JSON list of C-alpha atoms in Angstrom, two decimals:
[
{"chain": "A", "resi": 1, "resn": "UNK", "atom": "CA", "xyz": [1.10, 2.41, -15.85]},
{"chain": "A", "resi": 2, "resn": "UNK", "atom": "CA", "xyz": [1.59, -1.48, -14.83]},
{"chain": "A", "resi": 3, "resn": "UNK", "atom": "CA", "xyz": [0.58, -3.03, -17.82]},
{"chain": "A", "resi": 4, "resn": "UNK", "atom": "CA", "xyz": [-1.70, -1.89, -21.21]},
{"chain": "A", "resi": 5, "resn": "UNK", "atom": "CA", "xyz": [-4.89, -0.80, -20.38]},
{"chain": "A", "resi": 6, "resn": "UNK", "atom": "CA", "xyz": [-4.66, -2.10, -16.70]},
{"chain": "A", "resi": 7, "resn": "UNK", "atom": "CA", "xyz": [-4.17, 1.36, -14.84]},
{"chain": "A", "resi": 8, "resn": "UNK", "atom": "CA", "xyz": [-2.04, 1.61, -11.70]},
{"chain": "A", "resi": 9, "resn": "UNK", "atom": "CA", "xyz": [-0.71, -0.94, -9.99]},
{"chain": "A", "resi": 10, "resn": "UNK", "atom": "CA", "xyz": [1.19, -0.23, -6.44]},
{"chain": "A", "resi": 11, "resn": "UNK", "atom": "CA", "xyz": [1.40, 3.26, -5.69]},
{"chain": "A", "resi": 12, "resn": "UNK", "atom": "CA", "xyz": [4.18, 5.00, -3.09]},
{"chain": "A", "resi": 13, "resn": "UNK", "atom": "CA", "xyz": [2.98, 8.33, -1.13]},
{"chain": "A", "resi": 14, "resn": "UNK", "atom": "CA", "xyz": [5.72, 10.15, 0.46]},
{"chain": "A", "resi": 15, "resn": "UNK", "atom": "CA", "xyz": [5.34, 12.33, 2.67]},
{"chain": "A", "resi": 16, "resn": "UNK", "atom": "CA", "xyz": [8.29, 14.96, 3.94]},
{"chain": "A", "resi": 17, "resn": "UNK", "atom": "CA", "xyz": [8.92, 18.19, 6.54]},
{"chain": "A", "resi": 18, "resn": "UNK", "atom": "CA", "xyz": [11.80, 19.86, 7.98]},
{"chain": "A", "resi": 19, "resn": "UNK", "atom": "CA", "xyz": [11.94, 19.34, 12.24]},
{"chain": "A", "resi": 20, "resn": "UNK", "atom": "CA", "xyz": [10.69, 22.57, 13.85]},
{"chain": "A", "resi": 21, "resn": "UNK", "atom": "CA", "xyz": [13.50, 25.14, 15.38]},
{"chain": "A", "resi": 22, "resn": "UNK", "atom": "CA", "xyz": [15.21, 23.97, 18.45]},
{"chain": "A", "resi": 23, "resn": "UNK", "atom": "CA", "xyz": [13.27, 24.33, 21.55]},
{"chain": "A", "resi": 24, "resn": "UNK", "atom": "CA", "xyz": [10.45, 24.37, 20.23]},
{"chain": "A", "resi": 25, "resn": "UNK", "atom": "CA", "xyz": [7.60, 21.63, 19.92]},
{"chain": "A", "resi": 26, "resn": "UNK", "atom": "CA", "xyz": [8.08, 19.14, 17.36]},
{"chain": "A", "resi": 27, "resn": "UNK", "atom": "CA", "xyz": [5.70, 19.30, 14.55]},
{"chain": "A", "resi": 28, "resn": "UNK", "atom": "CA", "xyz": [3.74, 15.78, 13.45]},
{"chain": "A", "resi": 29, "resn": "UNK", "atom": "CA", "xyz": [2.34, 15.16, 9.98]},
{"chain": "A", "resi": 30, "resn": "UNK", "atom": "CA", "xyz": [0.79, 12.08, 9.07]},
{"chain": "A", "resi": 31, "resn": "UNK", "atom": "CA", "xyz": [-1.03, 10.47, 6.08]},
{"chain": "A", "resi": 32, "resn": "UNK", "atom": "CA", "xyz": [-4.00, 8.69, 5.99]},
{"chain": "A", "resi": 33, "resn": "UNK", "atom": "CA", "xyz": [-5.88, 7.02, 3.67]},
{"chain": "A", "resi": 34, "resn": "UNK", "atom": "CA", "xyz": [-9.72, 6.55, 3.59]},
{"chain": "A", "resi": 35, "resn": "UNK", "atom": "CA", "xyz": [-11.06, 3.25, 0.96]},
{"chain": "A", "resi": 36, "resn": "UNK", "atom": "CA", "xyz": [-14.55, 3.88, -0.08]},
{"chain": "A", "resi": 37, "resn": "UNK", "atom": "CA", "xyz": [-17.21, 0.83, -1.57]},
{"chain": "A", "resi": 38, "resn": "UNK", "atom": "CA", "xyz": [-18.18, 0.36, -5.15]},
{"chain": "A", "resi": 39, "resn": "UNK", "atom": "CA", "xyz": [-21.67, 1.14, -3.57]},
{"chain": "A", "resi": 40, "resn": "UNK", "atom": "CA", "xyz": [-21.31, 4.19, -1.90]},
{"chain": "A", "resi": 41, "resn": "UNK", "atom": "CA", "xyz": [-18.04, 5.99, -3.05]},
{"chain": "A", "resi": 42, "resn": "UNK", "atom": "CA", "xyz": [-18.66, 9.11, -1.50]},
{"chain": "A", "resi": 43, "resn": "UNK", "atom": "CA", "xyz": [-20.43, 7.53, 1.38]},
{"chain": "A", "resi": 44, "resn": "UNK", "atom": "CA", "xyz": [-18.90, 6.56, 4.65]},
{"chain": "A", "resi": 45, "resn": "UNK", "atom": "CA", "xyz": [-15.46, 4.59, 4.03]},
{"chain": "A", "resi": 46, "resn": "UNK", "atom": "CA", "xyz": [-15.43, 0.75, 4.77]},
{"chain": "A", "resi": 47, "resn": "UNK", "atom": "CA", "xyz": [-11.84, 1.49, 6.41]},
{"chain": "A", "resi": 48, "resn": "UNK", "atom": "CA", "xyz": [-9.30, 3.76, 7.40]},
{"chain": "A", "resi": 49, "resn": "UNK", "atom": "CA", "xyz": [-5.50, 3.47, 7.51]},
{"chain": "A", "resi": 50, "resn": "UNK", "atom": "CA", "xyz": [-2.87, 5.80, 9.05]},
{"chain": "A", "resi": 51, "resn": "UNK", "atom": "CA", "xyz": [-0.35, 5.39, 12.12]},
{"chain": "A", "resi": 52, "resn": "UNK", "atom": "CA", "xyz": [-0.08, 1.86, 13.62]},
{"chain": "A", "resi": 53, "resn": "UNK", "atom": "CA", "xyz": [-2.77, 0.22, 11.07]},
{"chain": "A", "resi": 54, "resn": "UNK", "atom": "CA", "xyz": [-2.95, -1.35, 7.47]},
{"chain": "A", "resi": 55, "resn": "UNK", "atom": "CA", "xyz": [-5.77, -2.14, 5.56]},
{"chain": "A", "resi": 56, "resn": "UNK", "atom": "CA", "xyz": [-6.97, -5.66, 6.33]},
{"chain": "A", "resi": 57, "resn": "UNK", "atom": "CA", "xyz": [-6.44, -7.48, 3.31]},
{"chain": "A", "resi": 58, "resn": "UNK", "atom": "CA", "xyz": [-2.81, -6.12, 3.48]},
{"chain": "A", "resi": 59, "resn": "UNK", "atom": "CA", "xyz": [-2.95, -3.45, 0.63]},
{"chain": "A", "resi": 60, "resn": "UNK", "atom": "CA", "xyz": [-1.98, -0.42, 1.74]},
{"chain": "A", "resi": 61, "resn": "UNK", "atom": "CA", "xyz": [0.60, 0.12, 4.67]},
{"chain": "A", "resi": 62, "resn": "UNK", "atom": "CA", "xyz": [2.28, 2.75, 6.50]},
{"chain": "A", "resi": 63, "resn": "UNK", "atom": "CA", "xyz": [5.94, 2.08, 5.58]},
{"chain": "A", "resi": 64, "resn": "UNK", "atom": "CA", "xyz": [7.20, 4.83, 7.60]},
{"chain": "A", "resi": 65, "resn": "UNK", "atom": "CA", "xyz": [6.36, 7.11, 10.17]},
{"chain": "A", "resi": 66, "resn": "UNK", "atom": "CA", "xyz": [7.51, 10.13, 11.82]},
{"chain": "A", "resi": 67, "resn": "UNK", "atom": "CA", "xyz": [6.80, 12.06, 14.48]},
{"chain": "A", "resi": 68, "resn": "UNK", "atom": "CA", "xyz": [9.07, 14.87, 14.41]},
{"chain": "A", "resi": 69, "resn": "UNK", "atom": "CA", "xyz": [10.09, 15.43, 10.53]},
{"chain": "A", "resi": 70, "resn": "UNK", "atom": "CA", "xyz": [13.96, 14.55, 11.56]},
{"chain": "A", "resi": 71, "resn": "UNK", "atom": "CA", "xyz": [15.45, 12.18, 8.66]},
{"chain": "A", "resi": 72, "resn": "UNK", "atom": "CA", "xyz": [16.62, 12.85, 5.04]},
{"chain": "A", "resi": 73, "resn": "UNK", "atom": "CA", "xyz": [14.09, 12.79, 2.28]},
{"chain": "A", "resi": 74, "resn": "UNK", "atom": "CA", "xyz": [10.56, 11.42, 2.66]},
{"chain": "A", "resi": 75, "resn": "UNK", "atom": "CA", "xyz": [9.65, 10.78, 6.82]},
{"chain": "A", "resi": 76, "resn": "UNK", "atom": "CA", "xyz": [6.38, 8.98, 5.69]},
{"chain": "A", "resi": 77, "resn": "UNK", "atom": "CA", "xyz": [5.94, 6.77, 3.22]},
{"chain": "A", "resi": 78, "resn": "UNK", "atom": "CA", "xyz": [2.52, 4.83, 2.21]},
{"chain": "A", "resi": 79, "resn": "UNK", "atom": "CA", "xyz": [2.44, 1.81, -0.12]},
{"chain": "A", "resi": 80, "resn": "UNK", "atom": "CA", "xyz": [-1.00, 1.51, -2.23]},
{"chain": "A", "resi": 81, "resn": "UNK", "atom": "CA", "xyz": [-1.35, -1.79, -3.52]},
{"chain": "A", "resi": 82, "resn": "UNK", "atom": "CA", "xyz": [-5.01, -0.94, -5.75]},
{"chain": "A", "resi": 83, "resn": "UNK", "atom": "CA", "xyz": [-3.92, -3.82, -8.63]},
{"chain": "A", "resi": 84, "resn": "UNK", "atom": "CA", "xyz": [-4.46, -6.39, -5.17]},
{"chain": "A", "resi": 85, "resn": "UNK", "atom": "CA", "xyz": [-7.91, -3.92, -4.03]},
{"chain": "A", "resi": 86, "resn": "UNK", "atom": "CA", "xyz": [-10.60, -5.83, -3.56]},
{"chain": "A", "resi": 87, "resn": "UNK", "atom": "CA", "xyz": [-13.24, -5.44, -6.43]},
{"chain": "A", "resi": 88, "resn": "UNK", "atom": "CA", "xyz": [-16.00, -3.69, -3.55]},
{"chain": "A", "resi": 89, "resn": "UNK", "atom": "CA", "xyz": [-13.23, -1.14, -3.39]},
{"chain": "A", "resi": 90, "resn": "UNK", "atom": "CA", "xyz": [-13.96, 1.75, -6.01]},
{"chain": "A", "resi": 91, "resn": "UNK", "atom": "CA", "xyz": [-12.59, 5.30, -4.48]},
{"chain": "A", "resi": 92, "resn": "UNK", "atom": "CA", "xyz": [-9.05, 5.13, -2.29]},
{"chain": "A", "resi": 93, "resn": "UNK", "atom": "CA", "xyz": [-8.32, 8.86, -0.72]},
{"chain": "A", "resi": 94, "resn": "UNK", "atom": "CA", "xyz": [-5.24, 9.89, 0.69]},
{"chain": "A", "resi": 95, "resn": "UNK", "atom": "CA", "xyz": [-5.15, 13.07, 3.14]},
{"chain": "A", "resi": 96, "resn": "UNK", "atom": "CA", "xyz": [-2.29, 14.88, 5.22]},
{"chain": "A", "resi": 97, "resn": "UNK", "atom": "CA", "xyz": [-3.12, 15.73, 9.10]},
{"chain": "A", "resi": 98, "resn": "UNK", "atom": "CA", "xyz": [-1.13, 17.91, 11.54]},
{"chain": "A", "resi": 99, "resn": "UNK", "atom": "CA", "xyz": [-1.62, 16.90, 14.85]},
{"chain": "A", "resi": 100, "resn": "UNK", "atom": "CA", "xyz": [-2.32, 19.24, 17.07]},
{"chain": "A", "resi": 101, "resn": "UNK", "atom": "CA", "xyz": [-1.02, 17.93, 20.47]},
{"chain": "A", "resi": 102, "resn": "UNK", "atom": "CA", "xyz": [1.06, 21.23, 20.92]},
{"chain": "A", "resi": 103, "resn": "UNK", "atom": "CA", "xyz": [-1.65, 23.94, 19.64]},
{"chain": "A", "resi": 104, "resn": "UNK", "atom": "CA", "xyz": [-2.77, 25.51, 16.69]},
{"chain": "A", "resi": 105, "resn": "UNK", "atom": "CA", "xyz": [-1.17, 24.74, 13.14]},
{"chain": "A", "resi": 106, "resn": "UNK", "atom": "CA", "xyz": [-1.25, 24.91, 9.66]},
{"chain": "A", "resi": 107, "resn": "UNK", "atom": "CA", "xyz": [0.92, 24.29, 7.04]},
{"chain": "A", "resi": 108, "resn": "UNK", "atom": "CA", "xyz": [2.52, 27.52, 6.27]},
{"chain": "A", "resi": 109, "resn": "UNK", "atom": "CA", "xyz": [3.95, 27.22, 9.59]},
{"chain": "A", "resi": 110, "resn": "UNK", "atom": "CA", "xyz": [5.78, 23.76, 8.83]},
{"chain": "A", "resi": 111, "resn": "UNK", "atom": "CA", "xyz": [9.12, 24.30, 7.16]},
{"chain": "A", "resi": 112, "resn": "UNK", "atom": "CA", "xyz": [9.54, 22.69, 4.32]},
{"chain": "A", "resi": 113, "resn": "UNK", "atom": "CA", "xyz": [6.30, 20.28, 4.14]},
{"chain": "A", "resi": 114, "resn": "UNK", "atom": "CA", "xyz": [5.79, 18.45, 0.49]},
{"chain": "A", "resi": 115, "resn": "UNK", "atom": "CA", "xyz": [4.07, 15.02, -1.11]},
{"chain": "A", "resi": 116, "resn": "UNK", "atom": "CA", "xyz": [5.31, 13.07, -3.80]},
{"chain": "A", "resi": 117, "resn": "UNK", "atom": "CA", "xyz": [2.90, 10.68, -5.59]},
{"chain": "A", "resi": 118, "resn": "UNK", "atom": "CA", "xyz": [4.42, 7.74, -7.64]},
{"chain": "A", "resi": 119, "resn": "UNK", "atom": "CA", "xyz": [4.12, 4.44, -9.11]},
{"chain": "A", "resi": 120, "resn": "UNK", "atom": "CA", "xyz": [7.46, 2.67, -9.65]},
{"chain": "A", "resi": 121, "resn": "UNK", "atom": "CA", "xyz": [9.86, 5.81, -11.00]},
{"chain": "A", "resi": 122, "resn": "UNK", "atom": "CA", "xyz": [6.81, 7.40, -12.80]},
{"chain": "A", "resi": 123, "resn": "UNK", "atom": "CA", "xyz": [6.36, 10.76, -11.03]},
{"chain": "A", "resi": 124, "resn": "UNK", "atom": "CA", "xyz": [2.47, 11.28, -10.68]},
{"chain": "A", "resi": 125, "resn": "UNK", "atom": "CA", "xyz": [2.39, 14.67, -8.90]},
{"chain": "A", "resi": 126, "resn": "UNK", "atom": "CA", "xyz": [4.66, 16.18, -6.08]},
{"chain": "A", "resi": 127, "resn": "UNK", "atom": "CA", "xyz": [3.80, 20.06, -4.90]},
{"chain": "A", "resi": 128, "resn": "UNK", "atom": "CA", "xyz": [4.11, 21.48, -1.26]},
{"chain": "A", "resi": 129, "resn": "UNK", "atom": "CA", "xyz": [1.12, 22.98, 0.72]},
{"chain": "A", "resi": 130, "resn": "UNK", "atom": "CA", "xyz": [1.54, 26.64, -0.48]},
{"chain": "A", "resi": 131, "resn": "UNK", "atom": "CA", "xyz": [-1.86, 26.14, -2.09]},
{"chain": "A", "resi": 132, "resn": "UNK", "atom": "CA", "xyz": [-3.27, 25.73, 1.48]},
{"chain": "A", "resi": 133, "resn": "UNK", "atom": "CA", "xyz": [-0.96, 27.12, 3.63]},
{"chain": "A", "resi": 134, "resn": "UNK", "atom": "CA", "xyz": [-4.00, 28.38, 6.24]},
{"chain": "A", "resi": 135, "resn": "UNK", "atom": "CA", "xyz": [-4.86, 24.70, 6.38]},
{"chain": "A", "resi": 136, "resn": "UNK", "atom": "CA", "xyz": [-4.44, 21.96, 9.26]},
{"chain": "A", "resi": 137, "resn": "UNK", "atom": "CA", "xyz": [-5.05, 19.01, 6.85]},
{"chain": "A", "resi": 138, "resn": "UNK", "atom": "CA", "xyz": [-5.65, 18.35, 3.40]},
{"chain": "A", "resi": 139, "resn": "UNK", "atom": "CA", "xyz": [-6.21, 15.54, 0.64]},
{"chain": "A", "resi": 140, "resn": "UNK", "atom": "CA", "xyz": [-3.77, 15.30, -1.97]},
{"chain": "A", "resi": 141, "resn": "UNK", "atom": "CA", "xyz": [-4.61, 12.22, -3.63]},
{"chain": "A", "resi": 142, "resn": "UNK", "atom": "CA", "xyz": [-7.33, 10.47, -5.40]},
{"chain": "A", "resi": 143, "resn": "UNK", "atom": "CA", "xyz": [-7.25, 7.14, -6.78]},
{"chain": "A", "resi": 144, "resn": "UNK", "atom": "CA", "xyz": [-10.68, 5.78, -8.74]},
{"chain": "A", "resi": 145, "resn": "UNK", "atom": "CA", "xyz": [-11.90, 2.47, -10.51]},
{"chain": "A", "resi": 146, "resn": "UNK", "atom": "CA", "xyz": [-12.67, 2.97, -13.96]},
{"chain": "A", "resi": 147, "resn": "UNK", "atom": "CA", "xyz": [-15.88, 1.20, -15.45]},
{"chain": "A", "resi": 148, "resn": "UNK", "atom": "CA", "xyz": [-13.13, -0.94, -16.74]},
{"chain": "A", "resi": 149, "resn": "UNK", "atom": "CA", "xyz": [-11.90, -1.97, -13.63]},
{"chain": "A", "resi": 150, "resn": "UNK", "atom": "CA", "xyz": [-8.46, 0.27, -14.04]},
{"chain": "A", "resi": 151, "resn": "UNK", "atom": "CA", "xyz": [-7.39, 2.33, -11.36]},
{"chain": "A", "resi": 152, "resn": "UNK", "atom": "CA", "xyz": [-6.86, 5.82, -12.18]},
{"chain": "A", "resi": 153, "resn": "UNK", "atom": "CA", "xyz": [-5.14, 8.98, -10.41]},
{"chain": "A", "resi": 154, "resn": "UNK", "atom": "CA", "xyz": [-6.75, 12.53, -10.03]},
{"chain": "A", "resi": 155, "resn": "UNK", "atom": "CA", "xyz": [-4.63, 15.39, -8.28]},
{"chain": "A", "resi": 156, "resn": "UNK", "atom": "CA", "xyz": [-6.62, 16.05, -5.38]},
{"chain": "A", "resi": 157, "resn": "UNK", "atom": "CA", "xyz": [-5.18, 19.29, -2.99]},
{"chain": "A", "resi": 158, "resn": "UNK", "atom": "CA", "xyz": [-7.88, 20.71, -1.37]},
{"chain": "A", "resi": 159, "resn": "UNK", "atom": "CA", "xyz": [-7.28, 22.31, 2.23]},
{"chain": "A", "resi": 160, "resn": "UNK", "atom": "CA", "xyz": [-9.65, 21.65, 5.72]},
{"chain": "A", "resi": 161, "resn": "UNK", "atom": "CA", "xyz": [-9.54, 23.44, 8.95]},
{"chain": "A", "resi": 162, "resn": "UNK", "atom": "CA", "xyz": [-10.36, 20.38, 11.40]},
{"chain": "A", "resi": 163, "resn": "UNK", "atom": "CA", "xyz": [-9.13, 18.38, 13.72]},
{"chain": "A", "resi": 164, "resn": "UNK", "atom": "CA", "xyz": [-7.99, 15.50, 12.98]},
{"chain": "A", "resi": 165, "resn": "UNK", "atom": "CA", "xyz": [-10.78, 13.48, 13.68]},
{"chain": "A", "resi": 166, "resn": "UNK", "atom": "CA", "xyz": [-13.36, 15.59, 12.03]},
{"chain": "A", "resi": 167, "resn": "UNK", "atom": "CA", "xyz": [-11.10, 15.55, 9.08]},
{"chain": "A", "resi": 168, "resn": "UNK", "atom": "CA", "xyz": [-11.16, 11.71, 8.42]},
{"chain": "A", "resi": 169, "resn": "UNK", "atom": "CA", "xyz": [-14.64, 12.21, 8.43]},
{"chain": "A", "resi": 170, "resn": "UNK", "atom": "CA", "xyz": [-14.74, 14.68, 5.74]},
{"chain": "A", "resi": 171, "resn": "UNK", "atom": "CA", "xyz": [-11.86, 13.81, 3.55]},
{"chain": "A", "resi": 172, "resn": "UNK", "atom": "CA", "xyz": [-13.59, 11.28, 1.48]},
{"chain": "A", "resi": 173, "resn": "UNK", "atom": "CA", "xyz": [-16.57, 14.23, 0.59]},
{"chain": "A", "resi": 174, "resn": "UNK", "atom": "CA", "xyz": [-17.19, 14.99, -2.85]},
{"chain": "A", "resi": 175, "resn": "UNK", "atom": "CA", "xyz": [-14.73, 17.87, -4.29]},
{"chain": "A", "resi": 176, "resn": "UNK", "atom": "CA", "xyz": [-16.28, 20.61, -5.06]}
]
């Protein structure tokens, strides 16, 4: 927590994977993140960020980003700022794509694929994809406003079967 009763502050997603076997097409994961209004939260987002962008007031960014899984520890790592969000902003979603320039595929056929959620060194979740292995994207993180105005942090794995595209449409749906 950043303070009493204030909720999260600036949150770090990190994404990681092993490279694929040698001679064979290297495998791309990326987050994303979808911010949804006060208004609408399960409505269409107001933005997206992943690869190349940042949100416009500056508070989340793409820190790091990989296209091939080579490097030690986390490839990709997103910075959350929600204690700078704009007040509009009530629902922040964070998802995991595999491209799919080279074919077909899911998680279960990355090696080694895993998130870790944090703020500062307080460990919020971390877990691989085993849970939806058959999947080529998922969400893995939800972050709402409270009535209070204190951001708060719900696990959030659930596992899609879309392209990318289709998937940043969907990711921001209502779980089930």
């Amino acid at each position: 927590m950043s303070g009493i009763g204030k909720g999260l502050g600036t949150v770090e997603v990190a994404l990681r994977w092993d490279p694929s076997p040698l001679g064979s097409p290297a495998h791309d994961l990326d987050l994303v993140a979808g911010v949804y209004p006060a208004a609408a939260p399960y409505g269409p987002p107001d933005y997206w960020v992943y690869y190349d962008r940042r949100s416009p007031e500056g508070t989340i960014s793409l820190d790091r980003d990989s296209r091939t899984g080579q490097g030690l520890g986390y490839d990709e790592v997103m910075t959350v700022e929600l204690g700078r969000m704009p007040e509009e902003h009530a629902r922040v979603v964070i998802g995991v794509v595999i491209q799919q320039g080279s074919g077909p595929l899911v998680f279960g056929e990355v090696a080694a694929p895993g998130v870790r959620i944090r703020e500062g060194y307080t460990e919020l979740a971390q877990h691989g994809f085993a849970e939806v292995a058959g999947a080529s994207a998922a969400t893995v993180a939800e972050f709402r406003r409270s009535a209070s105005g204190a951001w708060e942090f719900r696990a959030d794995l659930r596992g899609f079967t879309l392209d990318p595209d289709a998937f940043i449409a969907a990711m921001g749906s209502a779980p089930a």
